[in-house]
């Protein structure tokens, strides 16, 4: 049965002979040993040991998460938690935070940027260090509006770190003795902060994106980051402002060193991309605030009533448009020019020896419309985002089944573990058993509804087909490792490592269809992308805190210099 299926990312998958891949057992490598070897090869021994010690926690909590999700799920809660999850994302803060610098809240905004950058960097650092998967699907259903979220590792939760750090910092500021707000207003804002944090953190559990340990550790990291910023952030800002450029340079060098020591992940996880982007924002923020604080524009006040709402709205629109314009111009220019510089640097024996990144000497040019990060949307993405949110699913997707390499490997590893524990060795080691192959061979076209599970699969799924009130966590444990993953013979990559080709099946709950697709290897990533992100996001931070506020004073109707006290 030669069938061309739609790829999960929208591309057409080359015609694959599913029956042939299943019937020729010698071409189907066993689940377990390939998955275990993957992390053993990819990680240093000591990191692999730590990962194996932490992995049982992820597996232990998965049935309880699935039971919680099945007990509480409703269409209303699905939409609520999928939409509100955006309030804890990098994109939300990256678009919203610059406004604080343009509307008289520069000190509070800088504190939030510090916390967000630290949260994204250090949770990404830990994610890549441990390379732990998200809780398994099935039995969990993944509810999300972000296509890239499932590609990241699960431990710890960046959403939780972001939400808790913002909430704790806001509550600490509300309790300051010189806070001018009325007690009733402070109480309302404090309650809102608690609700925001709890909603984001619990939503990660409800949406099946994280486990209990993920959100607990992420929340603790967020609280520690906010306490550090609250007690020491102002002192650091004053120290940098009062000293020469050498102190600032030392801080910038520390940021670059942290990027350099960021752990190599076992899979192509986008955590490093996010960390680099926010490191760039930090560099631009510190340079811009250091320069702006020493300029003649630093004492210009902001008064909403004096400026008027139309002028403030125009200031915000001008700033946002300028940031997007910078990104649209700078990124393709850097992608076009940097490879020449990197090839020259390589001749000196220097390069960026990171896994998954191709050195400049091995390619000629880079697609200029390349999407190098997920932190901010491209201008071309905006119409699609609006259309998706207005659609029947409100931009969210609900999927069941592996979505990333980490998901697939964990599905295979758990299946092998279960087989070892049950002692059922009915098939030749290293090959799938016949019943499992029959389940997979029943996959039809994406829109087909004629899939009839085998008796074995039907028996497993019947355990969770009853009312949620009659389900137990142990019922969901039976579905762990039941995701469809087919492993073909290994391929030898450029480093001489053996890598399998995997095919996965995921179910789109909202679209009422199943997608059987090749788990393609990540796109080629270029060494210049790291510096490109650093420069682009450094520019965004610099624009937000210095260049745009200065430009306001030269545009009639937007400046506030006339409000300065003589």
Short mmCIF file of C-alpha atoms in Angstrom, two decimals, residues 66 99 119 156 241 252 277 391 415 492 504 543:
data_model
loop_
_atom_site.label_atom_id
_atom_site.label_comp_id
_atom_site.label_asym_id
_atom_site.label_seq_id
_atom_site.Cartn_x
_atom_site.Cartn_y
_atom_site.Cartn_z
CA UNK A 66 -3.66 11.66 32.65
CA UNK A 99 5.93 49.42 26.18
CA UNK A 119 14.16 32.33 33.55
CA UNK A 156 11.67 22.25 34.12
CA UNK A 241 25.56 53.42 35.93
CA UNK A 252 28.46 41.51 28.83
CA UNK A 277 17.78 35.45 21.89
CA UNK A 391 -10.88 29.64 13.49
CA UNK A 415 7.52 -0.11 25.63
CA UNK A 492 25.00 6.73 9.42
CA UNK A 504 5.07 8.26 14.10
CA UNK A 543 16.06 50.21 20.43
#
